[in-house]
Structures are given as structure tokens and as C-alpha cells.
PDB file of C-alpha atoms in Angstrom:
ATOM      1  CA  ASP A   1     263.897 382.872 -57.366  1.00  0.00           C
ATOM      2  CA  ILE A   2     260.804 382.584 -55.432  1.00  0.00           C
ATOM      3  CA  VAL A   3     261.996 379.537 -53.094  1.00  0.00           C
ATOM      4  CA  MET A   4     259.670 377.446 -52.329  1.00  0.00           C
ATOM      5  CA  THR A   5     260.242 375.160 -48.726  1.00  0.00           C
ATOM      6  CA  GLN A   6     257.310 373.027 -46.913  1.00  0.00           C
ATOM      7  CA  THR A   7     257.397 371.542 -44.084  1.00  0.00           C
ATOM      8  CA  PRO A   8     257.749 368.287 -42.271  1.00  0.00           C
ATOM      9  CA  LEU A   9     259.201 366.161 -44.899  1.00  0.00           C
ATOM     10  CA  SER A  10     258.099 363.295 -43.810  1.00  0.00           C
ATOM     11  CA  LEU A  11     255.083 362.665 -41.515  1.00  0.00           C
ATOM     12  CA  SER A  12     253.494 359.038 -40.278  1.00  0.00           C
ATOM     13  CA  VAL A  13     250.080 359.461 -39.781  1.00  0.00           C
ATOM     14  CA  THR A  14     247.445 356.803 -38.386  1.00  0.00           C
ATOM     15  CA  PRO A  15     244.899 356.054 -40.659  1.00  0.00           C
ATOM     16  CA  GLY A  16     241.872 358.096 -39.629  1.00  0.00           C
ATOM     17  CA  GLN A  17     243.582 361.054 -38.298  1.00  0.00           C
ATOM     18  CA  PRO A  18     244.537 364.114 -39.263  1.00  0.00           C
ATOM     19  CA  ALA A  19     247.432 365.108 -41.638  1.00  0.00           C
ATOM     20  CA  SER A  20     248.909 368.820 -41.701  1.00  0.00           C
ATOM     21  CA  ILE A  21     251.839 370.449 -44.613  1.00  0.00           C
ATOM     22  CA  SER A  22     253.494 374.183 -44.345  1.00  0.00           C
ATOM     23  CA  CYS A  23     254.695 376.076 -47.546  1.00  0.00           C
ATOM     24  CA  LYS A  24     256.097 378.608 -47.346  1.00  0.00           C
ATOM     25  CA  SER A  25     257.457 380.981 -50.187  1.00  0.00           C
ATOM     26  CA  SER A  26     260.590 383.245 -49.973  1.00  0.00           C
ATOM     27  CA  GLN A  27     257.600 386.390 -51.393  1.00  0.00           C
ATOM     28  CA  SER A  28     254.303 386.676 -51.912  1.00  0.00           C
ATOM     29  CA  LEU A  29     252.395 385.105 -54.351  1.00  0.00           C
ATOM     30  CA  LEU A  30     249.357 387.188 -54.454  1.00  0.00           C
ATOM     31  CA  HIS A  31     249.085 388.679 -57.801  1.00  0.00           C
ATOM     32  CA  SER A  32     248.319 392.398 -58.545  1.00  0.00           C
ATOM     33  CA  ASP A  33     244.936 390.319 -60.795  1.00  0.00           C
ATOM     34  CA  GLY A  34     244.043 389.225 -56.661  1.00  0.00           C
ATOM     35  CA  LYS A  35     244.211 385.837 -57.063  1.00  0.00           C
ATOM     36  CA  THR A  36     246.976 383.736 -55.256  1.00  0.00           C
ATOM     37  CA  TYR A  37     249.054 381.201 -57.053  1.00  0.00           C
ATOM     38  CA  LEU A  38     249.726 378.004 -55.210  1.00  0.00           C
ATOM     39  CA  TYR A  39     248.494 374.715 -56.188  1.00  0.00           C
ATOM     40  CA  TRP A  40     248.976 371.287 -53.805  1.00  0.00           C
ATOM     41  CA  TYR A  41     250.089 367.358 -55.446  1.00  0.00           C
ATOM     42  CA  LEU A  42     250.475 364.609 -54.638  1.00  0.00           C
ATOM     43  CA  GLN A  43     252.602 361.859 -56.838  1.00  0.00           C
ATOM     44  CA  LYS A  44     251.238 358.717 -55.163  1.00  0.00           C
ATOM     45  CA  PRO A  45     253.834 355.609 -55.445  1.00  0.00           C
ATOM     46  CA  GLY A  46     254.753 355.169 -59.340  1.00  0.00           C
ATOM     47  CA  GLN A  47     252.362 357.904 -60.844  1.00  0.00           C
ATOM     48  CA  PRO A  48     253.577 361.344 -61.991  1.00  0.00           C
ATOM     49  CA  PRO A  49     252.232 363.587 -59.651  1.00  0.00           C
ATOM     50  CA  GLN A  50     248.255 364.734 -59.680  1.00  0.00           C
ATOM     51  CA  LEU A  51     246.575 368.199 -58.680  1.00  0.00           C
ATOM     52  CA  LEU A  52     245.110 368.364 -54.935  1.00  0.00           C
ATOM     53  CA  ILE A  53     245.112 371.927 -55.047  1.00  0.00           C
ATOM     54  CA  TYR A  54     244.155 375.462 -57.053  1.00  0.00           C
ATOM     55  CA  GLU A  55     244.387 378.572 -55.882  1.00  0.00           C
ATOM     56  CA  VAL A  56     245.745 378.277 -52.307  1.00  0.00           C
ATOM     57  CA  SER A  57     242.288 376.827 -51.579  1.00  0.00           C
ATOM     58  CA  ASN A  58     240.495 374.797 -54.216  1.00  0.00           C
ATOM     59  CA  ARG A  59     240.102 371.960 -54.158  1.00  0.00           C
ATOM     60  CA  PHE A  60     240.103 370.064 -58.176  1.00  0.00           C
ATOM     61  CA  SER A  61     237.745 367.928 -59.968  1.00  0.00           C
ATOM     62  CA  GLY A  62     237.636 364.900 -58.184  1.00  0.00           C
ATOM     63  CA  VAL A  63     239.268 365.823 -55.022  1.00  0.00           C
ATOM     64  CA  PRO A  64     237.520 364.633 -52.399  1.00  0.00           C
ATOM     65  CA  ASP A  65     236.642 366.787 -49.369  1.00  0.00           C
ATOM     66  CA  ARG A  66     239.064 366.069 -47.120  1.00  0.00           C
ATOM     67  CA  PHE A  67     241.551 367.579 -48.600  1.00  0.00           C
ATOM     68  CA  SER A  68     241.680 371.705 -48.083  1.00  0.00           C
ATOM     69  CA  GLY A  69     244.485 374.207 -48.586  1.00  0.00           C
ATOM     70  CA  SER A  70     244.788 377.859 -47.359  1.00  0.00           C
ATOM     71  CA  GLY A  71     246.307 380.629 -46.271  1.00  0.00           C
ATOM     72  CA  SER A  72     248.101 383.721 -47.720  1.00  0.00           C
ATOM     73  CA  GLY A  73     250.788 385.273 -48.595  1.00  0.00           C
ATOM     74  CA  THR A  74     253.938 383.126 -48.236  1.00  0.00           C
ATOM     75  CA  ASP A  75     251.996 381.037 -45.652  1.00  0.00           C
ATOM     76  CA  PHE A  76     249.935 378.329 -47.075  1.00  0.00           C
ATOM     77  CA  THR A  77     248.752 374.564 -45.295  1.00  0.00           C
ATOM     78  CA  LEU A  78     247.199 371.431 -46.346  1.00  0.00           C
ATOM     79  CA  LYS A  79     245.227 369.423 -44.153  1.00  0.00           C
ATOM     80  CA  ILE A  80     244.120 366.624 -45.134  1.00  0.00           C
ATOM     81  CA  SER A  81     240.894 365.991 -41.588  1.00  0.00           C
ATOM     82  CA  ARG A  82     240.883 362.109 -41.617  1.00  0.00           C
ATOM     83  CA  VAL A  83     243.809 360.344 -43.837  1.00  0.00           C
ATOM     84  CA  GLU A  84     243.273 357.176 -46.132  1.00  0.00           C
ATOM     85  CA  ALA A  85     245.394 354.940 -46.547  1.00  0.00           C
ATOM     86  CA  GLU A  86     245.246 355.618 -50.391  1.00  0.00           C
ATOM     87  CA  ASP A  87     245.781 359.226 -49.337  1.00  0.00           C
ATOM     88  CA  VAL A  88     249.760 357.130 -48.918  1.00  0.00           C
ATOM     89  CA  GLY A  89     252.719 359.642 -51.597  1.00  0.00           C
ATOM     90  CA  VAL A  90     254.739 362.954 -51.765  1.00  0.00           C
ATOM     91  CA  TYR A  91     252.912 365.720 -51.327  1.00  0.00           C
ATOM     92  CA  TYR A  92     254.428 369.034 -53.187  1.00  0.00           C
ATOM     93  CA  CYS A  93     253.472 372.736 -52.863  1.00  0.00           C
ATOM     94  CA  MET A  94     254.416 374.797 -55.970  1.00  0.00           C
ATOM     95  CA  GLN A  95     254.110 378.326 -57.196  1.00  0.00           C
ATOM     96  CA  SER A  96     252.998 379.973 -60.387  1.00  0.00           C
ATOM     97  CA  ILE A  97     253.905 383.330 -59.420  1.00  0.00           C
ATOM     98  CA  GLN A  98     256.954 383.796 -61.000  1.00  0.00           C
ATOM     99  CA  LEU A  99     258.011 380.937 -64.029  1.00  0.00           C
ATOM    100  CA  TYR A 100     257.700 378.258 -61.703  1.00  0.00           C
ATOM    101  CA  THR A 101     259.210 376.983 -58.457  1.00  0.00           C
ATOM    102  CA  PHE A 102     257.686 373.284 -56.249  1.00  0.00           C
ATOM    103  CA  GLY A 103     259.434 372.404 -52.470  1.00  0.00           C
ATOM    104  CA  GLN A 104     260.990 369.695 -51.703  1.00  0.00           C
ATOM    105  CA  GLY A 105     258.010 367.083 -50.970  1.00  0.00           C
ATOM    106  CA  THR A 106     256.663 366.047 -48.118  1.00  0.00           C
ATOM    107  CA  LYS A 107     256.533 361.909 -47.949  1.00  0.00           C
ATOM    108  CA  LEU A 108     253.071 360.779 -45.992  1.00  0.00           C
ATOM    109  CA  GLU A 109     253.200 357.318 -45.018  1.00  0.00           C
ATOM    110  CA  ILE A 110     250.526 355.004 -42.996  1.00  0.00           C
ATOM    111  CA  LYS A 111     251.043 353.975 -39.627  1.00  0.00           C
TER     112      LYS A 111
ATOM    113  CA  GLU B   1     240.023 361.487 -71.527  1.00  0.00           C
ATOM    114  CA  VAL B   2     243.044 363.388 -72.167  1.00  0.00           C
ATOM    115  CA  GLN B   3     246.334 361.396 -72.789  1.00  0.00           C
ATOM    116  CA  LEU B   4     249.785 363.042 -72.887  1.00  0.00           C
ATOM    117  CA  VAL B   5     252.567 359.710 -74.025  1.00  0.00           C
ATOM    118  CA  GLU B   6     255.694 360.986 -74.016  1.00  0.00           C
ATOM    119  CA  SER B   7     258.843 358.918 -76.023  1.00  0.00           C
ATOM    120  CA  GLY B   8     262.271 359.963 -76.854  1.00  0.00           C
ATOM    121  CA  GLY B   9     263.775 359.699 -73.896  1.00  0.00           C
ATOM    122  CA  GLY B  10     266.862 357.463 -73.343  1.00  0.00           C
ATOM    123  CA  LEU B  11     270.979 356.834 -72.614  1.00  0.00           C
ATOM    124  CA  VAL B  12     272.704 360.012 -74.200  1.00  0.00           C
ATOM    125  CA  GLN B  13     276.899 360.708 -73.848  1.00  0.00           C
ATOM    126  CA  PRO B  14     276.864 364.667 -71.689  1.00  0.00           C
ATOM    127  CA  GLY B  15     277.546 367.212 -74.820  1.00  0.00           C
ATOM    128  CA  ARG B  16     274.841 365.342 -77.342  1.00  0.00           C
ATOM    129  CA  SER B  17     271.531 365.815 -78.369  1.00  0.00           C
ATOM    130  CA  LEU B  18     268.688 364.013 -77.839  1.00  0.00           C
ATOM    131  CA  ARG B  19     264.304 365.082 -78.754  1.00  0.00           C
ATOM    132  CA  LEU B  20     261.434 364.781 -76.293  1.00  0.00           C
ATOM    133  CA  SER B  21     258.007 364.367 -78.424  1.00  0.00           C
ATOM    134  CA  CYS B  22     255.065 363.793 -76.221  1.00  0.00           C
ATOM    135  CA  ALA B  23     251.330 363.171 -78.516  1.00  0.00           C
ATOM    136  CA  ALA B  24     248.131 364.605 -76.384  1.00  0.00           C
ATOM    137  CA  SER B  25     244.554 363.657 -77.032  1.00  0.00           C
ATOM    138  CA  GLY B  26     241.587 363.690 -75.553  1.00  0.00           C
ATOM    139  CA  PHE B  27     240.643 367.777 -75.103  1.00  0.00           C
ATOM    140  CA  THR B  28     241.714 370.546 -77.960  1.00  0.00           C
ATOM    141  CA  PHE B  29     245.331 370.547 -77.782  1.00  0.00           C
ATOM    142  CA  ASP B  30     245.297 374.371 -79.180  1.00  0.00           C
ATOM    143  CA  ASP B  31     243.459 375.974 -76.325  1.00  0.00           C
ATOM    144  CA  TYR B  32     246.704 374.723 -73.592  1.00  0.00           C
ATOM    145  CA  ALA B  33     249.648 376.136 -72.957  1.00  0.00           C
ATOM    146  CA  MET B  34     251.973 373.224 -72.612  1.00  0.00           C
ATOM    147  CA  HIS B  35     254.653 372.424 -70.321  1.00  0.00           C
ATOM    148  CA  TRP B  36     257.668 369.521 -69.639  1.00  0.00           C
ATOM    149  CA  VAL B  37     258.716 368.864 -65.926  1.00  0.00           C
ATOM    150  CA  ARG B  38     261.161 366.854 -64.573  1.00  0.00           C
ATOM    151  CA  GLN B  39     262.553 364.683 -61.794  1.00  0.00           C
ATOM    152  CA  ALA B  40     266.075 363.073 -60.978  1.00  0.00           C
ATOM    153  CA  PRO B  41     265.491 359.744 -59.591  1.00  0.00           C
ATOM    154  CA  GLY B  42     264.418 360.103 -55.650  1.00  0.00           C
ATOM    155  CA  LYS B  43     264.236 363.969 -56.181  1.00  0.00           C
ATOM    156  CA  GLY B  44     261.926 366.967 -55.774  1.00  0.00           C
ATOM    157  CA  LEU B  45     259.892 367.895 -59.369  1.00  0.00           C
ATOM    158  CA  GLU B  46     262.054 371.242 -61.440  1.00  0.00           C
ATOM    159  CA  TRP B  47     259.958 372.486 -64.167  1.00  0.00           C
ATOM    160  CA  VAL B  48     261.990 373.100 -66.943  1.00  0.00           C
ATOM    161  CA  SER B  49     259.867 374.625 -69.661  1.00  0.00           C
ATOM    162  CA  GLY B  50     256.591 376.209 -71.247  1.00  0.00           C
ATOM    163  CA  ILE B  51     254.460 377.226 -74.337  1.00  0.00           C
ATOM    164  CA  SER B  52     251.746 378.925 -74.295  1.00  0.00           C
ATOM    165  CA  TRP B  53     248.359 377.889 -77.409  1.00  0.00           C
ATOM    166  CA  ASN B  54     250.486 379.001 -80.368  1.00  0.00           C
ATOM    167  CA  SER B  55     254.092 379.133 -78.981  1.00  0.00           C
ATOM    168  CA  GLY B  56     254.170 382.936 -79.259  1.00  0.00           C
ATOM    169  CA  SER B  57     254.629 382.903 -75.724  1.00  0.00           C
ATOM    170  CA  ILE B  58     258.208 380.781 -74.500  1.00  0.00           C
ATOM    171  CA  GLY B  59     259.627 379.693 -71.051  1.00  0.00           C
ATOM    172  CA  TYR B  60     262.964 378.275 -70.175  1.00  0.00           C
ATOM    173  CA  ALA B  61     264.119 377.183 -66.321  1.00  0.00           C
ATOM    174  CA  ASP B  62     267.608 378.732 -65.968  1.00  0.00           C
ATOM    175  CA  SER B  63     269.173 375.517 -65.439  1.00  0.00           C
ATOM    176  CA  VAL B  64     267.956 374.740 -69.213  1.00  0.00           C
ATOM    177  CA  LYS B  65     267.929 378.062 -71.093  1.00  0.00           C
ATOM    178  CA  GLY B  66     270.090 378.477 -74.065  1.00  0.00           C
ATOM    179  CA  ARG B  67     269.936 374.384 -74.823  1.00  0.00           C
ATOM    180  CA  PHE B  68     266.597 373.549 -74.719  1.00  0.00           C
ATOM    181  CA  THR B  69     264.289 374.194 -76.816  1.00  0.00           C
ATOM    182  CA  ILE B  70     259.762 373.826 -76.344  1.00  0.00           C
ATOM    183  CA  SER B  71     258.155 373.005 -79.340  1.00  0.00           C
ATOM    184  CA  ARG B  72     255.301 372.166 -80.565  1.00  0.00           C
ATOM    185  CA  ASP B  73     252.681 371.584 -83.422  1.00  0.00           C
ATOM    186  CA  ASN B  74     248.940 371.577 -83.018  1.00  0.00           C
ATOM    187  CA  ALA B  75     248.304 369.915 -86.262  1.00  0.00           C
ATOM    188  CA  LYS B  76     249.244 367.006 -84.881  1.00  0.00           C
ATOM    189  CA  ASN B  77     248.827 367.384 -81.756  1.00  0.00           C
ATOM    190  CA  SER B  78     252.097 367.160 -80.359  1.00  0.00           C
ATOM    191  CA  LEU B  79     254.639 369.349 -78.628  1.00  0.00           C
ATOM    192  CA  TYR B  80     258.399 368.053 -78.557  1.00  0.00           C
ATOM    193  CA  LEU B  81     261.376 369.467 -76.195  1.00  0.00           C
ATOM    194  CA  GLN B  82     265.172 370.138 -77.819  1.00  0.00           C
ATOM    195  CA  MET B  83     267.865 368.986 -75.808  1.00  0.00           C
ATOM    196  CA  ASN B  84     271.133 369.738 -76.624  1.00  0.00           C
ATOM    197  CA  SER B  85     274.686 370.144 -74.732  1.00  0.00           C
ATOM    198  CA  LEU B  86     272.888 367.664 -72.874  1.00  0.00           C
ATOM    199  CA  ARG B  87     275.011 367.002 -69.068  1.00  0.00           C
ATOM    200  CA  ALA B  88     274.788 364.607 -66.642  1.00  0.00           C
ATOM    201  CA  GLU B  89     272.606 366.575 -64.335  1.00  0.00           C
ATOM    202  CA  ASP B  90     270.007 366.627 -67.208  1.00  0.00           C
ATOM    203  CA  THR B  91     269.719 363.261 -65.992  1.00  0.00           C
ATOM    204  CA  ALA B  92     265.654 363.280 -64.401  1.00  0.00           C
ATOM    205  CA  LEU B  93     262.389 360.813 -66.161  1.00  0.00           C
ATOM    206  CA  TYR B  94     261.034 364.565 -67.796  1.00  0.00           C
ATOM    207  CA  TYR B  95     257.088 364.754 -67.748  1.00  0.00           C
ATOM    208  CA  CYS B  96     255.334 366.555 -70.164  1.00  0.00           C
ATOM    209  CA  ALA B  97     252.169 368.674 -68.605  1.00  0.00           C
ATOM    210  CA  LYS B  98     248.827 370.360 -69.178  1.00  0.00           C
ATOM    211  CA  GLY B  99     248.307 373.791 -68.443  1.00  0.00           C
ATOM    212  CA  GLY B 100     245.734 374.662 -67.128  1.00  0.00           C
ATOM    213  CA  VAL B 101     244.586 378.184 -69.477  1.00  0.00           C
ATOM    214  CA  ALA B 102     246.491 379.177 -73.087  1.00  0.00           C
ATOM    215  CA  ILE B 103     249.622 380.919 -71.608  1.00  0.00           C
ATOM    216  CA  PRO B 104     252.295 379.272 -70.669  1.00  0.00           C
ATOM    217  CA  SER B 105     252.433 381.728 -66.620  1.00  0.00           C
ATOM    218  CA  LEU B 106     250.375 381.975 -63.703  1.00  0.00           C
ATOM    219  CA  ASN B 107     249.318 378.282 -64.232  1.00  0.00           C
ATOM    220  CA  TRP B 108     248.673 374.437 -63.381  1.00  0.00           C
ATOM    221  CA  PHE B 109     250.028 371.649 -64.626  1.00  0.00           C
ATOM    222  CA  ASP B 110     247.229 368.566 -65.414  1.00  0.00           C
ATOM    223  CA  PRO B 111     246.909 366.055 -66.287  1.00  0.00           C
ATOM    224  CA  TRP B 112     250.916 364.331 -66.757  1.00  0.00           C
ATOM    225  CA  GLY B 113     252.183 361.775 -68.560  1.00  0.00           C
ATOM    226  CA  GLN B 114     253.891 358.923 -67.353  1.00  0.00           C
ATOM    227  CA  GLY B 115     257.496 360.032 -68.206  1.00  0.00           C
ATOM    228  CA  THR B 116     260.352 359.712 -70.916  1.00  0.00           C
ATOM    229  CA  LEU B 117     263.392 359.070 -69.119  1.00  0.00           C
ATOM    230  CA  VAL B 118     266.390 360.395 -70.134  1.00  0.00           C
ATOM    231  CA  THR B 119     270.170 359.457 -68.819  1.00  0.00           C
ATOM    232  CA  VAL B 120     273.324 361.060 -68.989  1.00  0.00           C
ATOM    233  CA  SER B 121     276.109 359.385 -69.160  1.00  0.00           C
ATOM    234  CA  SER B 122     279.316 358.218 -70.820  1.00  0.00           C
TER     235      SER B 122
END
């Protein structure tokens, strides 16, 4: 099974400041089709998760451009350029190259 | 607007069965794979099962294989999860989620329903 490890597990950020979350996979997420199957979700309090980023760096429909994803192989990063109050919640990375597994989640709170 | 509405959760004793349903609307249901993802209280996310557009390809997490059965009825725009031999560790909020493509692999999930709570306890 592929294990997804996120750091940090919690983050406290002042509005307007940047934030960064790391996600490492136990195996490469690069498929033979050339795509890398790594995704980022945000679960806001009391809500189901919502897709932010697909295939490492593609923002999903309606996702603000302050969110960006990067990385390759086994190391990935989600960055928020300027955190806003509405960004609070738990962020999860997920792989789908071998079934599906999620990271433990990173809780973002506002200072 | 895409809508996914789960139902069928509740309190059930260990070893008993429960059937979850998910009613879909707002999209062409039989164009997409569908999935169940669960979240134990205060915990993270765990993919449970996925099914292709035509039910021809199905996958399960090892934790539920042999006990849970996913199915769909495209005529009714509905997804199901038959859960047998339930255990305390199956206690979770069960989400129905739409896949991004027709097959259940190499996929993303969006959107998700609000979930239905399953509690396994004596």
C-alpha cells in the first residue's frame, strides 16, 4: 500500500501570509501514461472535502489562484500565497495511482 | 448543480448488516465512476470502494473486502453500499463521491455528498 505522509499536521497562519504543506508518498506517483496522480483536498469545518488541485498542479474549477501545487515523483507541496479566513480547515493530499490513500491531514487555523 | 444525497445510516449491532444509498442528480450519472469514502469520528479520510460507469470494474479497500458490496442502478441514478458483518471500526461518516472519469481507478472525487453516519455498537 502507498503511504502518504503530510507535514506539518497543524499550521497557524496570519491572514495575508503564505502557507505551505508538504506531502510525501512511499512510492512514485508517476504513471506510465506520464501523469502524476496526486491531489489536494480541503475539508472546511462541518463540510465534506472539496477538490482543490488535481494531478499535482492543476487548479480545479473555481479554486482561487492563491492555491498552487507543485512537486514530482514522491514529494509534493501545496502553497497558499496569501491565507484568507475562508481557508481554514483540514487539507489532505491523496494518491490514486494504486487504489486511493490519503495523508493524515493538516489543520490550518488563522492566528 | 450536481447533488449527491446519502441515506441509510444508523445505529447497528456488530455483526449485522446495513445498506447505504446515494441519490445523484445534476449530471449524467452513467458517464462517471462513483465511490464511497468514509471518515471515522475526528479522524481522516479512507477510500472504501469504487465502481465504474457500467459496473464492469469494482475495487475495494482491504479493510472491507469480502464484507462490503458496491453497486449502482443507472436507471435510478443511484449508488449503493451493502455492508455485512459490521465491526466497531466501521463506525464512520460515509460519503458518496462522484469520480472524475468513467473508470474507478486513476480518479479524483468531486463533489462529495454530506455523508450518512454509521455507528456500529452493541
